[in-house]
mmCIF file of C-alpha atoms in Angstrom:
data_model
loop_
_atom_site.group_PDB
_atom_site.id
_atom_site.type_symbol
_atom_site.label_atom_id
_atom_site.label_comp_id
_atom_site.label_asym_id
_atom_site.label_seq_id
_atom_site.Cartn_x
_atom_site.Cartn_y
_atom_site.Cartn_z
ATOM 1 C CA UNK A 1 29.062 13.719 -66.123
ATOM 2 C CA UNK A 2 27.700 9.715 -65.522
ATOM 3 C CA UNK A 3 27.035 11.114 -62.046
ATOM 4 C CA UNK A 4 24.812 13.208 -63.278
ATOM 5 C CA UNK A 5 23.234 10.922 -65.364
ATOM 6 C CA UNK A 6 23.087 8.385 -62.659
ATOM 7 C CA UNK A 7 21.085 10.801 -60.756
ATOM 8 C CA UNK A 8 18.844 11.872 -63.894
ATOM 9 C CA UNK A 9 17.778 7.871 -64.313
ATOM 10 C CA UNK A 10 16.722 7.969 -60.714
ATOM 11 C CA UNK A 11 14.596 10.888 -60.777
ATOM 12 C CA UNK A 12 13.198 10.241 -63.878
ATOM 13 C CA UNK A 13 11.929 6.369 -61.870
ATOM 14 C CA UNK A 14 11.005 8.241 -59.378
ATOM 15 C CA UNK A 15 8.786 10.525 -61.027
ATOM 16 C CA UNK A 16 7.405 7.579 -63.100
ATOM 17 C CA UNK A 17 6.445 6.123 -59.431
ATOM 18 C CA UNK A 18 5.200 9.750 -58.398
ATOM 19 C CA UNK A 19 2.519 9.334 -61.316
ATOM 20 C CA UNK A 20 1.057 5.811 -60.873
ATOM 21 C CA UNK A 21 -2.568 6.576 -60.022
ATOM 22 C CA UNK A 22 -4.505 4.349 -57.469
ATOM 23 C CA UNK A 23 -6.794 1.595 -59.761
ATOM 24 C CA UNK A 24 -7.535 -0.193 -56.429
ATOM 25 C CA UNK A 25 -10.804 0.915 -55.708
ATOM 26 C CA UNK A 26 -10.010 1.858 -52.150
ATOM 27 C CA UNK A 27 -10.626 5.214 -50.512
ATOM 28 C CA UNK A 28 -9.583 6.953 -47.144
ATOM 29 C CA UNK A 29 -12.707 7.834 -45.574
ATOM 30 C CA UNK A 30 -14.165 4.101 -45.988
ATOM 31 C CA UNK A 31 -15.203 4.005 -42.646
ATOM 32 C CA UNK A 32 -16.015 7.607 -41.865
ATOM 33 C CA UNK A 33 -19.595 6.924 -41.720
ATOM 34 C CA UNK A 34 -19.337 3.209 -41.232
ATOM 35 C CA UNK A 35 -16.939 3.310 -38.171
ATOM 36 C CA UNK A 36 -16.009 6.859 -37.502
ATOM 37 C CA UNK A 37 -13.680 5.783 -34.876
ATOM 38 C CA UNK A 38 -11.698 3.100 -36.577
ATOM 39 C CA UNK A 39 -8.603 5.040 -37.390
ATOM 40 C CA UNK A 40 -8.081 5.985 -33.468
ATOM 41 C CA UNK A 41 -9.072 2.610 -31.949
ATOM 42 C CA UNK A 42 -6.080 1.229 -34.486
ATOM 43 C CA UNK A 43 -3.931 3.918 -33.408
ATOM 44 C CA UNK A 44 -4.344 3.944 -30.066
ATOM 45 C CA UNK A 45 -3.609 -0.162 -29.486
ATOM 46 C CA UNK A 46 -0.414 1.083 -31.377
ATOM 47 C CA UNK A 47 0.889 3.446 -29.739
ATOM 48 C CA UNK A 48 0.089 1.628 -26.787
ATOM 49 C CA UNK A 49 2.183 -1.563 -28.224
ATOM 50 C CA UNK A 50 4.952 0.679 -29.148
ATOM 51 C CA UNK A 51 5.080 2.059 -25.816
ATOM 52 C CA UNK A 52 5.903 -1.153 -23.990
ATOM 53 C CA UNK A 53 7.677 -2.549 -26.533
ATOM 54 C CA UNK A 54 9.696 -0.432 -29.262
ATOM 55 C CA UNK A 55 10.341 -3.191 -31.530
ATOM 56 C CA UNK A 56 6.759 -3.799 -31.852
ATOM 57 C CA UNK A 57 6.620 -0.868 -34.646
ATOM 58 C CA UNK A 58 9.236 -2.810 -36.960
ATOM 59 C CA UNK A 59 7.228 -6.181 -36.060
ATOM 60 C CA UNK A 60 3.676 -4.434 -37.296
ATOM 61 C CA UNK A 61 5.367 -2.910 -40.433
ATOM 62 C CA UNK A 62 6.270 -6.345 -41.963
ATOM 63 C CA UNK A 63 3.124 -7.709 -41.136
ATOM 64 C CA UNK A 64 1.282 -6.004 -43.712
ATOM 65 C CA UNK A 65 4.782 -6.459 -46.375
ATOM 66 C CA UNK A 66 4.292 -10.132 -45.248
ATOM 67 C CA UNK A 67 0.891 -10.224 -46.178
ATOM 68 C CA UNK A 68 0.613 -8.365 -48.877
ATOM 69 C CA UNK A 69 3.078 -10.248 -51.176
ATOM 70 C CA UNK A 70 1.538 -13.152 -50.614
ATOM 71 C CA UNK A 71 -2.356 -13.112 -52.636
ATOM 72 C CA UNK A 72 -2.422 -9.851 -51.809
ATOM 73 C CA UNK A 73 -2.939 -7.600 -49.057
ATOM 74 C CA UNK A 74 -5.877 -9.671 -47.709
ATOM 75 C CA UNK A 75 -5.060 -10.263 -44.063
ATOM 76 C CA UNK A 76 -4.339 -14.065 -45.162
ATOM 77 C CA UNK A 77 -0.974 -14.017 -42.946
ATOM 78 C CA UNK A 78 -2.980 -13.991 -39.784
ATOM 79 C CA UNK A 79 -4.847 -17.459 -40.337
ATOM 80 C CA UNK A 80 -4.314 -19.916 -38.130
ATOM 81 C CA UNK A 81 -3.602 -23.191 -39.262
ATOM 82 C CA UNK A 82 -5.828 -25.942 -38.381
ATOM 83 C CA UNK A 83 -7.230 -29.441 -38.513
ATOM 84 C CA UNK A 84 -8.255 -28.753 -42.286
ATOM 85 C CA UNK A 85 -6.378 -25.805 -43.140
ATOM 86 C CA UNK A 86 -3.271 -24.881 -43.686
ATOM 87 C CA UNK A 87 -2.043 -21.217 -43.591
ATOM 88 C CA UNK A 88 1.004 -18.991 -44.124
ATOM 89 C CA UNK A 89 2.417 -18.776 -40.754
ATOM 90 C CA UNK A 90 4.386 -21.803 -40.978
ATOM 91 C CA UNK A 91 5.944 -20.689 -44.357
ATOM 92 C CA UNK A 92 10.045 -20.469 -43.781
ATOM 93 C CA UNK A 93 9.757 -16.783 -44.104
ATOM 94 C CA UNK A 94 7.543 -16.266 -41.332
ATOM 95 C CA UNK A 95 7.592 -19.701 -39.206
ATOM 96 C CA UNK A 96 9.282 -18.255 -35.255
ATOM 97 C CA UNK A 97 9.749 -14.251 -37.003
ATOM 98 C CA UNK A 98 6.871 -12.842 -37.618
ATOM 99 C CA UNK A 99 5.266 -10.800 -34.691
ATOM 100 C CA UNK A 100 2.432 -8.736 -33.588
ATOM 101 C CA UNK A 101 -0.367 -11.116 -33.700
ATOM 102 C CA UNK A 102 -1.874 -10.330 -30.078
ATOM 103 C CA UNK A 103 -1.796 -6.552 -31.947
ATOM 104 C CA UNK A 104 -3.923 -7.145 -33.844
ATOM 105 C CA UNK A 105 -6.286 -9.422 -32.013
ATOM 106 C CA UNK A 106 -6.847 -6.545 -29.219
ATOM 107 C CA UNK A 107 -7.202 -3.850 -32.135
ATOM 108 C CA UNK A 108 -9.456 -6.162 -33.949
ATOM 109 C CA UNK A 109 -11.721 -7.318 -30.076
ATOM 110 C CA UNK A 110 -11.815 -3.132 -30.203
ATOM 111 C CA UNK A 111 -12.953 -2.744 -33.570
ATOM 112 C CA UNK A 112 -15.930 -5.418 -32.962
ATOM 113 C CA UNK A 113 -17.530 -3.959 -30.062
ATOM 114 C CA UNK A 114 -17.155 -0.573 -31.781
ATOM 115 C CA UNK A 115 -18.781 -1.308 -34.963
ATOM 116 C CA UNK A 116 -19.059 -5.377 -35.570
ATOM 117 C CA UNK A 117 -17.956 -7.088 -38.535
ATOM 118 C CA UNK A 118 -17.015 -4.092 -40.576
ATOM 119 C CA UNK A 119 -13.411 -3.399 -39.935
ATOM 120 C CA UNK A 120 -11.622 -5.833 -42.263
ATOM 121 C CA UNK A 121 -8.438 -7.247 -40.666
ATOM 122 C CA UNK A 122 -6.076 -6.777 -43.648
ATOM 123 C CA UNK A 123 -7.171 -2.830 -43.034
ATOM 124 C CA UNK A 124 -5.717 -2.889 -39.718
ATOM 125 C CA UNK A 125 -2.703 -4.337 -41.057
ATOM 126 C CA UNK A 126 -2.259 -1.427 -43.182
ATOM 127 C CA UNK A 127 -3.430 1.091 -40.904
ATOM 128 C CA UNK A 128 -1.278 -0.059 -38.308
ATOM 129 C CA UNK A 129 1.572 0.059 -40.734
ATOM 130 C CA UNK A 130 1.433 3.518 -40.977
ATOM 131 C CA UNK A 131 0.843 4.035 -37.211
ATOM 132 C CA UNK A 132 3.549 2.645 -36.437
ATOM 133 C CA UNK A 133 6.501 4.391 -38.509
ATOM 134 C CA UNK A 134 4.642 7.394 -37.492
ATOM 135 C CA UNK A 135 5.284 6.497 -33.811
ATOM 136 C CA UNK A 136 8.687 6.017 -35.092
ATOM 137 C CA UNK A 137 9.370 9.189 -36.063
ATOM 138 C CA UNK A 138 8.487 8.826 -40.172
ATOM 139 C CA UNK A 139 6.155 10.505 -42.479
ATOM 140 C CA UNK A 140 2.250 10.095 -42.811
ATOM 141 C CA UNK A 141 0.333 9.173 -45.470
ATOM 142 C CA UNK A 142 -2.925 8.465 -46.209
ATOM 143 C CA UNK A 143 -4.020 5.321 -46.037
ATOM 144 C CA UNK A 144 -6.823 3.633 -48.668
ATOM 145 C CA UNK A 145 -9.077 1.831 -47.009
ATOM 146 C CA UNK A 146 -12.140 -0.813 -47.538
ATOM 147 C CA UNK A 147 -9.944 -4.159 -48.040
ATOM 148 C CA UNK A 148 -11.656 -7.515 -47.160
ATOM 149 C CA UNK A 149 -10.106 -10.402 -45.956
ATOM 150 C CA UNK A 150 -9.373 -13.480 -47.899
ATOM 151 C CA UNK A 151 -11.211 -16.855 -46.818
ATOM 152 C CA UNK A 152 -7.804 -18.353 -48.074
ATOM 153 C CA UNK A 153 -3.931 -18.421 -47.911
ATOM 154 C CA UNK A 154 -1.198 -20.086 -49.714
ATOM 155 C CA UNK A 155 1.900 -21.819 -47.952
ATOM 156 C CA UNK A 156 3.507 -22.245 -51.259
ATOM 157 C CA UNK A 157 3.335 -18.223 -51.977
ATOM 158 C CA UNK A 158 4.762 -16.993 -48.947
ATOM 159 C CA UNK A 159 7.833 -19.794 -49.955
ATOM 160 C CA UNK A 160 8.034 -18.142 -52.904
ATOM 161 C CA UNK A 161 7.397 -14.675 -52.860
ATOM 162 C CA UNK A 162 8.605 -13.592 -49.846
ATOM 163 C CA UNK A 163 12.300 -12.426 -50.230
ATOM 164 C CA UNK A 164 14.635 -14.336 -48.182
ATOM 165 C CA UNK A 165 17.822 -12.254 -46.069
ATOM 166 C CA UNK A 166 19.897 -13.797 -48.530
ATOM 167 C CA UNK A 167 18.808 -13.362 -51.635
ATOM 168 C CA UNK A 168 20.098 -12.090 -54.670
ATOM 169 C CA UNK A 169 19.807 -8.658 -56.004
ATOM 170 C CA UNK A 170 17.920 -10.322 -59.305
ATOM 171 C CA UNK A 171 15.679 -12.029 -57.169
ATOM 172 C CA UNK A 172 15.144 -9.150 -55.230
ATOM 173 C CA UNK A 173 14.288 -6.882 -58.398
ATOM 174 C CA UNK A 174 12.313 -9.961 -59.664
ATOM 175 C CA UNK A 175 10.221 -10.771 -56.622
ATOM 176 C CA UNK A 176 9.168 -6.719 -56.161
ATOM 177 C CA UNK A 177 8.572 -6.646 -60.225
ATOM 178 C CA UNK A 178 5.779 -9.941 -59.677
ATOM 179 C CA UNK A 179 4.306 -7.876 -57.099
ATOM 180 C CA UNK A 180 4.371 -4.608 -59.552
ATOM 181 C CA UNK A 181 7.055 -2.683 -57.392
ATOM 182 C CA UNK A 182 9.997 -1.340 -59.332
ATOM 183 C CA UNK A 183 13.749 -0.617 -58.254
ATOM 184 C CA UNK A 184 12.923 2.411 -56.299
ATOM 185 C CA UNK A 185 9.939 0.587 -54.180
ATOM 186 C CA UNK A 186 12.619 -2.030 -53.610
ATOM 187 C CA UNK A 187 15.531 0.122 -51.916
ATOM 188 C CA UNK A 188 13.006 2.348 -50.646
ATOM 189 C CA UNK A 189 10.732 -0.377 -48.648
ATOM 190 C CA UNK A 190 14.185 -1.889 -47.911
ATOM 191 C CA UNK A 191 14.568 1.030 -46.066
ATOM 192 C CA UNK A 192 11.751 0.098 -43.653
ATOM 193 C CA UNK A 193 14.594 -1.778 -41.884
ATOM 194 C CA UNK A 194 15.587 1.389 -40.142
ATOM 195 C CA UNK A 195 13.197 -0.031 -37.153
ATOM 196 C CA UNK A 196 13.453 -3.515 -35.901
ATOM 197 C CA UNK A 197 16.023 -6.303 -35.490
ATOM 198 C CA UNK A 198 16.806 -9.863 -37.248
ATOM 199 C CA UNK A 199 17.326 -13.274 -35.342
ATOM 200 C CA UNK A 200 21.241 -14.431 -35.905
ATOM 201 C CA UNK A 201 19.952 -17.128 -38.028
ATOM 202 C CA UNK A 202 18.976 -14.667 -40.590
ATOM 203 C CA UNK A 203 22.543 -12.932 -40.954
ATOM 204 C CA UNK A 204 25.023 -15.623 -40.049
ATOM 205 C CA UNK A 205 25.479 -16.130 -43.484
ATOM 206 C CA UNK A 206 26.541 -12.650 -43.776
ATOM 207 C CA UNK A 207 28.929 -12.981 -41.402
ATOM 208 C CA UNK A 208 30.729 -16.329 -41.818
ATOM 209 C CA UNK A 209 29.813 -17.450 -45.507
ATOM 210 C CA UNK A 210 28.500 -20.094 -47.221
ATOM 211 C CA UNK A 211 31.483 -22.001 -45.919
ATOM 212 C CA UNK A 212 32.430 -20.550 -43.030
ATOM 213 C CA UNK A 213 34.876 -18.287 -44.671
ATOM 214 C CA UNK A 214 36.643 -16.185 -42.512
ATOM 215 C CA UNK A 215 36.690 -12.900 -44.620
ATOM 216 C CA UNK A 216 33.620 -12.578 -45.638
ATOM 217 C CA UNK A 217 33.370 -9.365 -48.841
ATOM 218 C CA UNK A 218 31.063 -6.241 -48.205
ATOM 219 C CA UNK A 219 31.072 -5.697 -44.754
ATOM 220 C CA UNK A 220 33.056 -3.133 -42.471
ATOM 221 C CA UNK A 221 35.518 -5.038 -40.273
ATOM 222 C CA UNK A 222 34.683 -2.971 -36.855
ATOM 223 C CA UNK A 223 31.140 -4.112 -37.706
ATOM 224 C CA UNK A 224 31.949 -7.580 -38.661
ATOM 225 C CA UNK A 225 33.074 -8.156 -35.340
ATOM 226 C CA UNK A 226 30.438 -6.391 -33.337
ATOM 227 C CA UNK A 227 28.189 -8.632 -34.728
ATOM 228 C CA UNK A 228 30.372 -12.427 -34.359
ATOM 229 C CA UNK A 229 30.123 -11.644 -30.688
ATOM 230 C CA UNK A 230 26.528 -11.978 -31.003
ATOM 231 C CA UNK A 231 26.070 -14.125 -33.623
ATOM 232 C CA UNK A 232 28.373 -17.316 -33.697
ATOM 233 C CA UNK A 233 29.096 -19.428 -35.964
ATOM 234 C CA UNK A 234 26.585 -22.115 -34.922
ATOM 235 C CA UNK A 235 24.307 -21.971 -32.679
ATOM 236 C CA UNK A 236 22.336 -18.510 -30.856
ATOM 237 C CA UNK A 237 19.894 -18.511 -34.021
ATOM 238 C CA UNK A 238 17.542 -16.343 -32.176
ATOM 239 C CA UNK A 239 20.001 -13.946 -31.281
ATOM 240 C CA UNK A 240 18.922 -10.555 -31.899
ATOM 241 C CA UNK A 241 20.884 -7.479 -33.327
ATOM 242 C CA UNK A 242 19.412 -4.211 -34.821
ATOM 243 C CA UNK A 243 18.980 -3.804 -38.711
ATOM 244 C CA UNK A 244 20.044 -0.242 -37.677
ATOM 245 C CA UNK A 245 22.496 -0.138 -34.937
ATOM 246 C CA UNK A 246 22.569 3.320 -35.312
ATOM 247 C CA UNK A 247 19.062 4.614 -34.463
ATOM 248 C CA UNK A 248 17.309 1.643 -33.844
ATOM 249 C CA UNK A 249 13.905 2.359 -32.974
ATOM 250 C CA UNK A 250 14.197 6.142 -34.894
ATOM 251 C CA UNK A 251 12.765 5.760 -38.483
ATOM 252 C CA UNK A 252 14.944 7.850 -40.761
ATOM 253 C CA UNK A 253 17.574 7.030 -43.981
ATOM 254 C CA UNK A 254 20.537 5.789 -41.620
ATOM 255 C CA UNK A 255 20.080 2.294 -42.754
ATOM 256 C CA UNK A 256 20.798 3.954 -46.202
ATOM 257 C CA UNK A 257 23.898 5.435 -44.696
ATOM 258 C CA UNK A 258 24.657 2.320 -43.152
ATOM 259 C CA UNK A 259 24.445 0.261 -46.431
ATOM 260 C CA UNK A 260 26.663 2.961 -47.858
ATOM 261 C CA UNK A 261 29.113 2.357 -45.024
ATOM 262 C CA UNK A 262 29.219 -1.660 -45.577
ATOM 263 C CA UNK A 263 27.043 -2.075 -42.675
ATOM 264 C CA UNK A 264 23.891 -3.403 -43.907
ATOM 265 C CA UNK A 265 22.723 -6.200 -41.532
ATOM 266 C CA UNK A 266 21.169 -8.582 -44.169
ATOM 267 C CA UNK A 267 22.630 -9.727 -47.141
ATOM 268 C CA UNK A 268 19.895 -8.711 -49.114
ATOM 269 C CA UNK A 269 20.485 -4.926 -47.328
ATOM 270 C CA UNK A 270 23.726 -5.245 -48.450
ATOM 271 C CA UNK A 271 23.718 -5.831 -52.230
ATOM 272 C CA UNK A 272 21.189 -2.932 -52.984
ATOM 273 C CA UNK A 273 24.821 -1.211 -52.555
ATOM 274 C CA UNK A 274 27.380 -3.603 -54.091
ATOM 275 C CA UNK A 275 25.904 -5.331 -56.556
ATOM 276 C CA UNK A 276 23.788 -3.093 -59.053
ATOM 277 C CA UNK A 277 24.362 0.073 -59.983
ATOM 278 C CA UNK A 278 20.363 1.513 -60.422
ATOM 279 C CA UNK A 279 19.837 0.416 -56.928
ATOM 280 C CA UNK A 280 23.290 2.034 -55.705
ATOM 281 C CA UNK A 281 22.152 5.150 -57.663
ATOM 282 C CA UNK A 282 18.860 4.732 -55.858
ATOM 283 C CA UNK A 283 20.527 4.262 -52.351
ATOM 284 C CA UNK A 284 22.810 7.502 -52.733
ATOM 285 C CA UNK A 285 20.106 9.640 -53.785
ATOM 286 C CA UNK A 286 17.666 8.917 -50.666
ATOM 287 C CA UNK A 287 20.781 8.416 -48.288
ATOM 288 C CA UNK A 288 21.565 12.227 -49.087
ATOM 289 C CA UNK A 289 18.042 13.491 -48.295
ATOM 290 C CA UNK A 290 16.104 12.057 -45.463
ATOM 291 C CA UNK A 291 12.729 14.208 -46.384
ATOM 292 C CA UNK A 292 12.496 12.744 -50.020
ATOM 293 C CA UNK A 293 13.201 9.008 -48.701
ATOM 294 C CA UNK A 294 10.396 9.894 -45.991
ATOM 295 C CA UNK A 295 8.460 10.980 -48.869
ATOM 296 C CA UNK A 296 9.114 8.116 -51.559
ATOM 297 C CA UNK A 297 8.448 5.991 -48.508
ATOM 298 C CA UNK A 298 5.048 6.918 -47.710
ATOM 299 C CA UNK A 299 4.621 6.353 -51.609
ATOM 300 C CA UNK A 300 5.770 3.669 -52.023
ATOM 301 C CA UNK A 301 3.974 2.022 -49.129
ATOM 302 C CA UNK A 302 0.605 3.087 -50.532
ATOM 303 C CA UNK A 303 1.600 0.897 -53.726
ATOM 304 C CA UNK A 304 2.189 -1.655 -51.690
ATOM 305 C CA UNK A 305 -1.211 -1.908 -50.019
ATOM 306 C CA UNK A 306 -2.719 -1.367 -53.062
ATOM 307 C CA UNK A 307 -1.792 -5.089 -54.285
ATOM 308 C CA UNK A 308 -4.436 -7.194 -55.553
ATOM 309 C CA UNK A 309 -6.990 -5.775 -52.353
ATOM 310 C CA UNK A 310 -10.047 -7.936 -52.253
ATOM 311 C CA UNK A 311 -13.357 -5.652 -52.640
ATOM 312 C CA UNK A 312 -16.819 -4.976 -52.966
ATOM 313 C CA UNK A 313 -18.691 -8.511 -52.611
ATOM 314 C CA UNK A 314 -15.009 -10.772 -52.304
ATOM 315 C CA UNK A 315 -13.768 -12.277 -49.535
ATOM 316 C CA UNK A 316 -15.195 -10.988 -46.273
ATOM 317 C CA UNK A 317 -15.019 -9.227 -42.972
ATOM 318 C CA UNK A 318 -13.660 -11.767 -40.480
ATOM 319 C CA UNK A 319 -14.835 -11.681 -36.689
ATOM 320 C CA UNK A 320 -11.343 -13.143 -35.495
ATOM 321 C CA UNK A 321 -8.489 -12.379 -37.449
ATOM 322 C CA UNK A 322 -6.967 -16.110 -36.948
ATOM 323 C CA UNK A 323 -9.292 -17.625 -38.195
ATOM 324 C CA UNK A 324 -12.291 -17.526 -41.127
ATOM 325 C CA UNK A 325 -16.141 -16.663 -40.163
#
């Protein structure tokens, strides 16, 4: 009986999620008469990307998380800092991790001799998004467009916002809740870790402890020591090992499975699983159906890029992503 009301909460969040309308303001066919090519040139430079380098999906996905829980999804993750400006880049969450920047520069050199200054780069970020778990092997969805890009950024609120590998599940719940994304946004985006990998630096914690302890809880042993031979105990910070070391480069719901199995990478994969029971619930349900969590995911991700978007006459339509016109 409480596992059927376990499952009953869930759907009933989920359908709560299923009927949030879009207040952005954005629309799909944005550039349909403005740039009628937009969608492919973005797509194209993806799948290009992708092609030579696999991990370049998972690296394009966080871009637009990254950016988008910091002021909004306003491209202000791409700035460059400068003489008399400082952006986000250098922020502990994305300083030497995040990746795809050269992306986005070719998509965005594409998009200007196509149809100058009307692309916005924070659309690309979102378009590409999508791109690339569809190259990946995940669900489409459409994607609202007409975004402009910030002419600022905030050091502080990628600090703060950003969720860190280690956090705790109430910081977790609370960071997604500032940003107006419930429990079910918060496994379900987790989920975009299906793709990708993490530096050793990022999961040594995980491994060893806060004290180097030995026998550290939640984790599969077989898989505990899989990943010390990559990941010592000091030094080998940018070590790399898949948040998935299942499928890898295959988006699907094994990193749910995985998390199920005491193999979540992160420590913030991890606790979805051991440390609430809503977000356990949540985990089960999607880790037993792979077409709802492709579904919920595509959902979910249009939620996302519908934070705070900068429109009509604010912000503007940068030339060069790194830097404002």
């Amino acid at each position: 009986m409480a596992g059927m009301v376990s499952k009953l909460v869930v759907v009933l969040v989920i359908l709560a999620v299923h009927g949030a309308c879009d207040t952005s303001g954005l629309d799909p066919n944005f550039y349909v008469n403005k740039c009628p090519t937009a969608l492919e040139i973005v797509r194209s430079a993806v799948k290009k990307a992708v092609a030579e380098e696999a991990r370049m999906a998972a690296s394009l996905l966080r871009l637009h998380f990254h950016d988008c829980f910091v002021q909004g999804c306003d491209g202000s993750v791409l700035l460059d800092d400068n003489a008399t400006f400082t952006g986000e880049k250098t922020a502990v969450p994305n300083n030497n991790s995040l990746r795809g920047f050269d992306v986005v520069d070719n998509i965005k050199t594409e998009l200007e001799n196509a149809c100058p200054q009307t692309v916005s780069c924070a659309d690309i970020l979102a378009i590409a998004a999508r791109d690339s778990v569809v190259l990946s092997g995940g669900a489409w969805w459409s994607v609202a467009l007409g975004r402009r890009d910030s002419r600022s950024a905030s050091l502080s609120g990628a600090n703060q916002n950003l969720p860190a590998p280690n956090s705790t599940l109430q910081t977790l719940i609370t960071k997604f809740k500032l940003q107006g994304l419930n429990q079910v946004d918060l496994v379900v985006l987790s989920g975009g870790h299906t793709i990708g990998m993490s530096r050793c630096v990022s999961f040594r914690q995980r491994l060893y402890g806060l004290n180097g302890d030995a026998n550290p809880q939640n984790i599969d042993n077989n898989y505990l020591t899989n990943l010390k031979s990559g990941c010592p105990s000091s030094g080998g910070d940018s070590n790399l090992s898949p948040l998935d070391d299942v499928t890898p480069t295959k988006f699907d719901n094994d990193y749910l499975k995985n998390v199920q199995s005491l193999k979540g990478l992160l420590i913030s994969d991890q606790i979805l699983y051991t440390k609430g029971q809503s977000t356990k619930n949540i985990v089960d349900y999607y880790a037993g159906d792979e077409l709802l969590f492709m579904k919920q995911f595509a959902e979910s991700m249009v939620k996302m890029g519908n934070i705070k978007p900068r429109t009509g006459s604010h912000g503007e339509i940068r030339k060069n992503c790194r830097r404002m016109n």
